Amino acid sequence: MLRQLFVFALSFSTAAAIALAHDGHEHPEAVILNEHNWGEHVPHGKEVDAIYGDAVLVNKYLTAVIANPVATRNANMTVRTVGGCLIDLSVNDRSSDQLSCFYIGKRKYQFSGMGIFQEHESRTDNGVTTEQSSARVETVAPGDENSPHVTLRYTIENDDHFLTVTTIFTNKSQKQLTVPLEDDIRADGGKEQMPKSPNGTHKLYWIHDKYWGQAYGFEVVGGTIDSNSNSNTSNLTYNLDGKTSVELAPGESFELTRRVYPGRDLLEVKAIYDRLHETEVFPLALTLTDARGEPIANAEVEFWSGESRRGSGRADENGILVTEVPAGDYTVGVTALGVELTSEQRLPLDVSSLKETQKINLKLSEWNPGQVVAKFTDSEGKPIACKVEFNPHAETPRPYFGPETATFGVVNLRYAPHGTFEQQLPAGQYDVIVSHGAEYDAIFTTLKIEPGQSSSLHGKLTRSVKTPGWISADFHSHSSPSGDNTGSQLGRVLNLVCEQIEFAPCTEHNRIETYEPEIEFLKIGDAIRTVSGMELTGNPLLLNHQNVFPLVYKPRTQDGGGPVTDLDPVKQIERIFLWDDRSEKLIQQNHPDIGWLFYDHDGDGTPDEGFERSHGLIDVMEIHPVQLVLDLKPDADYQGRPYANRIFGWLQLLNQGYRIPGIVNTDAHYNYHGSGGLRAWIQSSTDDPAKIDISEMINASKEGRIIMSNGPYLEFSVKEKDGSKSVVSGQDLEAKSGKVSVHVRVQCPNWIDVDRVFLLVNGRPHPIHNYRRETHEGKFKSGPVKFDETLEIELNGDAHIIAVTGGEKSTLGKVMGPFWGEHEPAALSNPVFVDVDGNGFEANKDTLDHPLPVKFGVNTN
């Protein structure tokens, strides 16, 4: 595999932690990463951003990565200019990096040049030989008349459980300088279980990602830390004897030293800190058992001493938490599967037992869960990927398997890439939904979990929607490498395959990446095809977002070898067009402000040529939300805010002669019902995902052989009334008689319904072929096939025809979760272009009773 995967699932007994301990590092080492030492020296974890050229410090306990101090070094799209800063840090025995960056000096200094040093000293005193080794990385930021010269050192020694970070400020100017004592930390916890020290003053500032099992402590030597944090950034100001800055006269220097403590949990971080500061801690092995005496696996255990919270750790699969705490009386709180358990049992620690691990058994008699053993297949009995949601009845606790960033267990969902799993659940009654995307009927059932018992959950998922010759795709989704979210990439792939997305390019922000290691790890190559790509994302927003694939992936290099952004959208899109020696690729304009892009270059509300040079390079363009096709207005009220209806703007574009196919994608960032809420069906010569041809996908998309949907499957073809040639969306048809037959067929699984079908001719609803169930009940059917009609149209001139379906009186519902589930089902085709006069298709220039758009929000009149 190209990278080491890290899997952590709270909820199932076969949870795997794929993480390599750096065994054999008897002495600390400092290395510059290259292809030969990568596997031995790089930590693992969801947030690892190391590349070749970065420096690594490693000893037997921890591994730290310092970014190569060059101006172009970015960890990802939002964690930028990290040269010389600490970007990865983890313990070795269960490597799980969750740090984005420890920024030195709050990003004020541009470091350059990097040296690595190793020292080993052996001393013999009275016949006793002691050895001391250290390794360090050093870089500098040259000063000027207004800023100090900065020397930055990262150091570890033999037995250090922390990284020492030292900044030496030297005033090489001719005037006195004031130097603030400050750093900041980027550790994103918006969708994580990631508490941080409360804002205020601390001797030890800490961050703890409970689910992913990594904590960090920060200390300034000789002072305290004033912190101000949000879910992403922690600003640290160092207070040394009441001073948060130093005055440096010309020629003077000042040394600021911090220690950074990684640990598997906050209990471990605090124990390391206490030992270093001569507070004795004592080993403790706490075993948690339930009412039957069975281990409570993966439970979170929080320690309290009186009203003071010590911190928490997580028990292993055997219900054992091994930790160290100072002497004292403690109470613990235990949370299992998101359910808070209570215990009044005190845990007195005997201070006379200084060396032996104290073993304490804690039985939580109120906790008596059961287990579900699940197996789902397709109608032929073959394994099938599926998404299983457990919705408890009122009296049953809601299970929590992990945050929205997780992998196999996400909130109350289980992803099963092969249809099988075993899952512990709180005893009680559940409504269960089992699904596999929009081509399969969902299973709706109830499940009773008896205390201490196993319950079987099984069934066959029936493919009720037939889609021969078309494969389902999502061209646009994200995970943690993008930098604007913390979703695991493995969880993204699980989400995609369980929603039956058959073709999914990897399109992280500003970074060429791949899903191949995840697909290989899960052994799902027969169900999903991928290709390396990226979303090049820059300013101005709503213009400079382009997906592009395939691209040559250069692993372990800056941005995966991808292009960089440009403030000029034309230059940016030309750059990706020319990338990889003008290789064949698909360029997708993501969620654009159509008026700005096509008609208002300077955004002043006055029509002009727009970003004209880029228009011919756009192969497809996102036009979601798809349900806005059911109410064709230029502006919409979407999610409680004004919104430019891209579908309406796209129809206006088509009438002006722009033949840019539409497409819809989820742009999913997290793994809780993230993928699957939008999909495109692409015409394909194969229905076997493993045999999907990338070049064919590109060509079909460029031509517009795409159906856009959030669930309903729409078949659409057009032929001259008495002719034999039939075409599909995106294609041209010559029909000199002006009489055409349009075949529209709509299929839905058992959890989706539609009540409207209509045709758009040159962007306008056809006066006759506009059907609603309430007025044309005979044309709508029950069962998977909701509508199947051949509709006759007589055209007076060239026209493009689009088929639309939707459910004006329904929603997608619980199968698609709380966000997508609130949307009305809808689907539309790309246009068929009908040439009536035989001189080639000519657009009619109709603006659909509204002026062509300009930049949204500037002038919409």
Coordinates of C-alpha atoms in Angstrom, one line a residue, residues 197-630:
S197 CA -8.0 23.3 28.2
P198 CA -10.6 26.0 29.0
N199 CA -9.6 29.5 28.1
G200 CA -7.5 31.0 30.9
T201 CA -4.1 30.5 32.6
H202 CA -2.4 27.0 32.8
K203 CA 0.8 25.4 33.8
L204 CA 0.0 22.7 31.3
Y205 CA -2.2 23.4 28.3
W206 CA -3.7 20.3 26.7
I207 CA -5.7 18.9 23.8
H208 CA -7.3 15.4 23.8
D209 CA -8.8 13.6 20.8
K210 CA -10.7 10.9 22.7
Y211 CA -11.9 8.8 19.8
W212 CA -8.7 8.7 17.8
G213 CA -6.6 8.2 20.9
Q214 CA -4.1 11.0 21.0
A215 CA -3.5 13.9 23.5
Y216 CA -1.0 16.7 23.6
G217 CA 0.3 18.8 26.5
F218 CA 2.2 22.1 26.1
E219 CA 4.3 23.7 28.8
V220 CA 6.5 26.8 28.9
V221 CA 9.6 26.4 31.1
G222 CA 9.6 28.9 33.9
G223 CA 6.1 30.3 33.4
T224 CA 2.5 29.8 32.6
I225 CA 0.4 29.7 29.5
D226 CA -2.6 32.0 28.7
S227 CA -4.8 30.2 26.2
N228 CA -7.6 31.3 23.9
S229 CA -9.0 28.4 21.8
N230 CA -11.8 27.6 19.4
S231 CA -12.5 24.3 17.7
N232 CA -9.6 24.8 15.3
T233 CA -7.0 27.1 16.7
S234 CA -5.4 27.6 20.1
N235 CA -3.5 30.9 20.7
L236 CA -0.9 30.5 23.4
T237 CA 0.7 33.5 25.2
Y238 CA 3.5 32.7 27.5
N239 CA 3.7 34.6 30.9
L240 CA 7.2 34.6 32.4
D241 CA 7.2 36.4 35.7
G242 CA 4.3 38.6 34.7
K243 CA 5.7 39.4 31.3
T244 CA 4.3 38.2 28.0
S245 CA 7.0 39.9 25.9
V246 CA 10.7 40.7 26.2
E247 CA 12.7 43.8 25.4
L248 CA 15.9 43.1 23.6
A249 CA 18.6 45.7 23.3
P250 CA 20.9 45.5 20.3
G251 CA 23.1 42.4 20.7
E252 CA 20.9 40.8 23.4
S253 CA 19.4 37.3 23.2
F254 CA 16.6 35.6 24.9
E255 CA 15.8 31.9 25.1
L256 CA 12.2 30.5 25.3
T257 CA 11.8 26.8 26.0
R258 CA 8.6 24.8 25.7
R259 CA 7.9 21.1 26.2
V260 CA 5.3 19.3 24.1
Y261 CA 4.0 16.0 25.5
P262 CA 2.3 13.5 23.3
G263 CA 0.2 10.7 25.0
R264 CA -2.4 8.2 24.1
D265 CA -4.8 10.1 26.3
L266 CA -4.9 13.0 28.7
L267 CA -4.2 10.7 31.7
E268 CA -0.9 9.7 30.1
V269 CA 0.0 13.3 29.3
K270 CA -0.6 14.4 32.8
A271 CA 1.3 11.5 34.3
I272 CA 4.4 12.4 32.1
Y273 CA 4.1 16.0 33.2
D274 CA 3.7 15.0 36.9
R275 CA 6.8 12.7 36.9
L276 CA 8.9 15.4 35.3
H277 CA 7.8 17.8 38.0
E278 CA 8.4 15.4 40.9
T279 CA 4.8 14.5 41.6
E280 CA 4.8 10.8 42.1
V281 CA 2.3 8.8 40.1
F282 CA 1.3 5.2 40.6
P283 CA 0.5 2.5 38.1
L284 CA -3.1 1.4 37.9
A285 CA -4.8 -1.3 35.9
L286 CA -8.6 -0.8 36.0
T287 CA -10.7 -3.6 34.7
L288 CA -14.3 -2.7 33.7
T289 CA -17.0 -5.4 33.7
D290 CA -20.7 -5.3 33.0
A291 CA -23.6 -7.0 34.9
R292 CA -22.5 -10.4 33.6
G293 CA -18.9 -9.9 34.4
E294 CA -18.0 -9.5 30.8
P295 CA -15.4 -6.8 29.8
I296 CA -16.7 -3.4 28.7
A297 CA -14.6 -3.0 25.6
N298 CA -13.4 0.5 24.4
A299 CA -15.2 2.4 27.2
E300 CA -14.2 5.9 28.0
V301 CA -13.1 6.3 31.6
E302 CA -13.0 9.7 33.2
F303 CA -11.2 10.3 36.5
W304 CA -12.3 12.8 39.1
S305 CA -10.6 13.8 42.4
G306 CA -13.3 15.6 44.2
E307 CA -14.5 18.3 41.9
S308 CA -11.3 18.3 39.9
R309 CA -11.3 16.5 36.6
R310 CA -8.0 14.6 36.1
G311 CA -8.8 13.4 32.5
S312 CA -9.9 10.4 30.7
G313 CA -8.6 7.3 28.9
R314 CA -10.1 4.5 26.9
A315 CA -10.2 0.9 27.9
D316 CA -9.0 -1.7 25.5
E317 CA -11.0 -4.6 23.9
N318 CA -10.6 -6.5 27.2
G319 CA -12.1 -3.7 29.2
I320 CA -8.7 -2.8 30.8
L321 CA -7.3 0.7 31.2
V322 CA -3.7 0.8 32.3
T323 CA -2.7 4.3 33.4
E324 CA -0.8 6.2 36.1
V325 CA -2.3 8.8 38.6
P326 CA -1.0 10.6 41.7
A327 CA -2.0 9.1 45.1
G328 CA -5.5 10.1 46.2
D329 CA -9.2 9.1 46.2
Y330 CA -10.8 9.1 42.8
T331 CA -14.2 8.5 41.3
V332 CA -14.7 7.5 37.7
G333 CA -17.3 8.0 35.1
V334 CA -17.7 5.4 32.4
T335 CA -19.2 5.9 29.0
A336 CA -19.9 2.9 26.7
L337 CA -21.3 3.3 23.2
G338 CA -22.3 6.8 24.1
V339 CA -24.2 5.8 27.2
E340 CA -23.1 7.4 30.4
L341 CA -22.8 4.9 33.2
T342 CA -22.6 5.8 36.9
S343 CA -20.5 4.4 39.6
E344 CA -20.3 5.5 43.3
Q345 CA -17.3 3.1 43.8
R346 CA -14.3 5.0 45.2
L347 CA -10.9 4.1 44.0
P348 CA -8.4 4.7 46.9
L349 CA -4.8 4.4 45.9
D350 CA -2.4 3.0 48.5
V351 CA 0.6 5.3 48.6
S352 CA 2.7 2.6 50.3
S353 CA 2.5 0.5 47.1
L354 CA 5.1 2.4 45.1
K355 CA 6.1 -0.2 42.5
E356 CA 3.4 -2.8 42.0
T357 CA 0.6 -2.0 39.6
Q358 CA -2.6 -1.7 41.6
K359 CA -5.3 -3.9 40.0
I360 CA -8.8 -2.7 40.5
N361 CA -12.0 -4.4 39.2
L362 CA -14.9 -2.1 38.6
K363 CA -18.2 -3.8 38.0
L364 CA -21.0 -1.7 36.5
S365 CA -24.1 -3.7 37.2
E366 CA -26.4 -1.4 35.4
W367 CA -24.7 -2.0 32.1
N368 CA -25.9 -5.2 30.4
P369 CA -25.8 -4.8 26.6
G370 CA -26.5 -7.3 24.0
Q371 CA -25.1 -7.9 20.6
V372 CA -26.3 -7.9 17.0
V373 CA -24.8 -10.3 14.5
A374 CA -25.6 -9.0 11.0
K375 CA -25.4 -10.6 7.6
F376 CA -26.8 -9.1 4.4
T377 CA -26.5 -10.3 0.9
D378 CA -27.9 -9.5 -2.5
S379 CA -30.9 -11.4 -4.0
E380 CA -28.5 -14.1 -5.2
G381 CA -26.9 -14.6 -1.8
K382 CA -23.7 -12.8 -2.5
P383 CA -22.1 -10.4 0.0
I384 CA -23.1 -6.8 -0.5
A385 CA -21.9 -3.6 1.0
C386 CA -24.5 -1.8 3.1
K387 CA -25.2 1.0 5.5
V388 CA -27.1 0.0 8.7
E389 CA -28.7 2.6 10.9
F390 CA -29.9 1.9 14.5
N391 CA -32.7 4.2 15.7
P392 CA -33.7 3.5 19.3
H393 CA -37.2 3.6 20.6
A394 CA -37.9 6.2 23.2
E395 CA -36.9 4.1 26.2
T396 CA -33.7 2.8 24.6
P397 CA -30.4 4.7 24.8
R398 CA -29.2 6.0 21.4
P399 CA -25.9 4.2 20.5
Y400 CA -22.9 6.2 19.6
F401 CA -20.2 4.3 17.7
G402 CA -17.9 7.2 16.9
P403 CA -17.8 10.8 15.6
E404 CA -18.7 11.8 12.0
T405 CA -15.0 11.4 11.2
A406 CA -14.9 7.7 12.0
T407 CA -14.7 4.6 9.9
F408 CA -16.9 1.5 10.3
G409 CA -19.0 2.9 13.1
V410 CA -20.2 6.5 12.7
V411 CA -22.7 8.0 15.2
N412 CA -25.5 5.4 15.0
L413 CA -24.5 4.0 11.6
R414 CA -22.5 0.8 10.8
Y415 CA -20.8 0.6 7.4
A416 CA -20.4 -3.0 6.3
P417 CA -18.3 -3.3 3.1
H418 CA -19.1 -7.0 2.8
G419 CA -22.5 -7.1 4.5
T420 CA -21.4 -8.6 7.8
F421 CA -20.5 -7.3 11.2
E422 CA -21.0 -7.9 14.9
Q423 CA -21.9 -4.9 17.0
Q424 CA -22.6 -4.5 20.7
L425 CA -25.7 -2.4 21.4
P426 CA -27.5 -1.1 24.5
A427 CA -30.4 -3.5 25.4
G428 CA -33.7 -2.3 24.0
Q429 CA -35.8 -1.9 20.9
Y430 CA -34.6 -0.4 17.6
D431 CA -35.9 0.6 14.3
V432 CA -33.3 -0.5 11.8
I433 CA -32.7 0.7 8.2
V434 CA -30.5 -1.3 5.9
S435 CA -29.7 0.3 2.5
H436 CA -27.3 0.1 -0.4
G437 CA -27.9 3.3 -2.4
A438 CA -30.7 4.3 -4.7
E439 CA -30.8 1.3 -6.9
Y440 CA -31.8 -1.1 -4.0
D441 CA -34.8 -1.4 -1.9
A442 CA -34.1 -0.6 1.7
I443 CA -34.9 -3.0 4.5
F444 CA -37.0 -1.5 7.3
T445 CA -37.2 -3.7 10.4
T446 CA -37.3 -3.7 14.1
L447 CA -34.7 -5.3 16.4
K448 CA -34.9 -6.3 20.0
I449 CA -31.6 -6.5 21.8
E450 CA -31.9 -8.6 25.0
P451 CA -29.5 -8.0 27.8
G452 CA -26.5 -10.2 27.5
Q453 CA -27.9 -11.9 24.4
S454 CA -27.0 -12.0 20.7
S455 CA -29.6 -11.2 18.2
S456 CA -29.5 -12.0 14.5
L457 CA -30.0 -9.3 11.9
H458 CA -30.1 -10.6 8.3
G459 CA -31.8 -10.1 5.0
K460 CA -31.4 -9.7 1.3
L461 CA -31.1 -6.4 -0.4
T462 CA -33.1 -6.4 -3.6
R463 CA -32.0 -4.4 -6.6
S464 CA -35.3 -3.0 -7.8
V465 CA -33.9 -0.3 -10.0
K466 CA -32.3 -1.5 -13.3
T467 CA -29.6 0.7 -14.8
P468 CA -28.0 -1.3 -17.6
G469 CA -25.4 0.7 -19.5
W470 CA -25.1 3.4 -16.8
I471 CA -22.9 3.5 -13.7
S472 CA -23.3 5.7 -10.6
A473 CA -20.7 8.3 -9.7
D474 CA -19.7 11.0 -7.4
F475 CA -16.9 13.2 -8.7
H476 CA -16.5 15.5 -5.7
S477 CA -15.9 14.6 -2.0
H478 CA -13.3 15.2 0.7
S479 CA -11.5 13.8 3.7
S480 CA -8.9 15.0 6.2
P481 CA -6.1 15.5 3.6
S482 CA -8.1 18.4 2.2
G483 CA -7.5 20.4 5.3
D484 CA -11.0 21.8 5.8
N485 CA -12.4 18.7 7.6
T486 CA -11.1 15.8 9.8
G487 CA -13.0 12.9 8.2
S488 CA -11.0 9.8 7.8
Q489 CA -10.3 8.8 4.2
L490 CA -11.1 5.2 5.0
G491 CA -14.4 6.3 6.3
R492 CA -15.1 8.2 3.1
V493 CA -14.4 5.1 1.0
L494 CA -16.7 3.0 3.2
N495 CA -19.4 5.6 2.8
L496 CA -19.0 5.6 -1.0
V497 CA -19.1 1.9 -1.5
C498 CA -22.0 1.3 0.9
E499 CA -24.0 3.9 -1.0
Q500 CA -23.2 2.0 -4.2
I501 CA -21.1 4.7 -5.8
E502 CA -19.3 2.8 -8.5
F503 CA -16.9 5.4 -9.8
A504 CA -15.4 7.9 -7.3
P505 CA -12.3 10.0 -8.2
C506 CA -10.2 11.1 -5.3
T507 CA -10.5 14.9 -5.3
E508 CA -9.0 16.3 -2.1
H509 CA -8.5 20.1 -1.9
N510 CA -5.2 21.2 -3.5
R511 CA -3.5 17.9 -3.2
I512 CA -3.4 14.9 -5.6
E513 CA -4.4 11.9 -3.6
T514 CA -5.6 8.3 -4.0
Y515 CA -8.2 5.9 -2.6
E516 CA -6.3 2.8 -3.8
P517 CA -4.8 1.8 -0.4
E518 CA -8.3 2.0 1.2
I519 CA -9.9 0.0 -1.6
E520 CA -7.1 -2.6 -1.3
F521 CA -7.4 -2.8 2.4
L522 CA -11.2 -3.3 2.3
K523 CA -11.0 -5.7 -0.6
I524 CA -13.7 -3.9 -2.5
G525 CA -12.1 -3.5 -5.9
D526 CA -14.9 -5.4 -7.5
A527 CA -17.5 -2.8 -6.3
I528 CA -15.8 0.6 -6.8
R529 CA -13.4 2.2 -9.3
T530 CA -11.3 5.3 -8.5
V531 CA -8.6 7.5 -10.0
S532 CA -6.3 10.1 -8.6
G533 CA -7.3 13.7 -9.0
M534 CA -7.8 16.9 -6.9
E535 CA -9.9 19.9 -6.4
L536 CA -7.8 23.0 -7.0
T537 CA -9.3 25.5 -4.6
G538 CA -8.4 29.1 -4.3
N539 CA -9.7 32.6 -4.3
P540 CA -12.0 34.1 -5.3
L541 CA -14.4 31.7 -3.8
L542 CA -17.3 30.3 -5.8
L543 CA -15.1 30.7 -8.9
N544 CA -11.7 29.2 -8.4
H545 CA -12.8 25.7 -7.5
Q546 CA -12.1 23.1 -10.2
N547 CA -12.1 19.3 -10.0
V548 CA -9.7 17.6 -12.3
F549 CA -8.9 14.0 -12.9
P550 CA -6.9 11.9 -13.7
L551 CA -3.7 13.5 -12.5
V552 CA -0.3 11.8 -12.0
Y553 CA 0.0 11.2 -8.2
K554 CA 3.5 11.7 -6.8
P555 CA 3.2 10.4 -3.2
R556 CA 5.1 11.9 -0.3
T557 CA 5.7 15.2 -2.2
Q558 CA 4.3 18.6 -1.8
D559 CA 0.6 18.6 -2.9
G560 CA 1.1 15.1 -4.3
G561 CA 2.8 16.7 -7.3
G562 CA -0.2 18.8 -8.1
P563 CA -0.6 22.4 -9.5
V564 CA -1.0 25.4 -7.3
T565 CA -3.7 28.0 -7.2
D566 CA -3.8 31.3 -8.9
L567 CA -5.8 34.5 -8.0
D568 CA -6.8 34.7 -11.7
P569 CA -9.4 32.0 -12.4
V570 CA -8.5 32.0 -16.1
K571 CA -4.8 31.3 -15.3
Q572 CA -5.8 28.6 -12.8
I573 CA -8.0 26.7 -15.1
E574 CA -5.4 27.0 -18.0
R575 CA -2.8 25.6 -15.6
I576 CA -4.7 22.5 -14.9
F577 CA -5.6 22.1 -18.6
L578 CA -1.9 22.1 -19.4
W579 CA -0.8 20.0 -16.4
D580 CA 0.8 16.6 -17.0
D581 CA 1.8 17.6 -20.6
R582 CA -1.7 18.3 -21.7
S583 CA -2.9 14.9 -20.7
E584 CA -6.5 13.8 -21.2
K585 CA -8.5 14.9 -18.2
L586 CA -11.9 16.1 -17.1
I587 CA -12.1 19.6 -15.7
Q588 CA -15.2 20.2 -13.6
Q589 CA -16.2 23.7 -12.5
N590 CA -17.4 23.3 -8.9
H591 CA -20.5 25.1 -7.5
P592 CA -19.9 28.3 -9.4
D593 CA -21.5 31.7 -9.2
I594 CA -22.7 31.4 -12.8
G595 CA -23.4 35.1 -13.3
W596 CA -20.0 36.1 -12.1
L597 CA -18.1 33.4 -14.1
F598 CA -19.9 34.0 -17.4
Y599 CA -21.2 37.6 -17.4
D600 CA -19.6 39.8 -14.8
H601 CA -15.8 39.5 -14.7
D602 CA -15.3 42.4 -12.3
G603 CA -18.3 41.5 -10.1
D604 CA -19.7 45.0 -10.3
G605 CA -23.2 44.0 -11.4
T606 CA -22.8 45.3 -14.9
P607 CA -22.8 42.6 -17.6
D608 CA -19.5 42.0 -19.4
E609 CA -17.7 39.1 -21.0
G610 CA -17.0 37.3 -17.7
F611 CA -14.0 35.0 -17.5
E612 CA -14.3 34.3 -21.2
R613 CA -11.0 32.5 -21.8
S614 CA -11.9 29.8 -19.2
H615 CA -15.3 28.9 -20.7
G616 CA -14.0 26.6 -23.4
L617 CA -11.9 24.7 -20.9
I618 CA -14.8 23.7 -18.6
D619 CA -15.9 20.2 -19.4
V620 CA -18.7 19.9 -16.9
M621 CA -20.3 22.2 -14.3
E622 CA -22.0 21.4 -11.0
I623 CA -25.6 22.7 -10.9
H624 CA -26.9 21.3 -7.6
P625 CA -29.0 21.5 -5.5
V626 CA -30.9 19.2 -7.9
Q627 CA -34.4 19.7 -6.3
L628 CA -34.4 23.4 -7.3
V629 CA -35.3 22.1 -10.8
L630 CA -38.9 21.6 -9.4

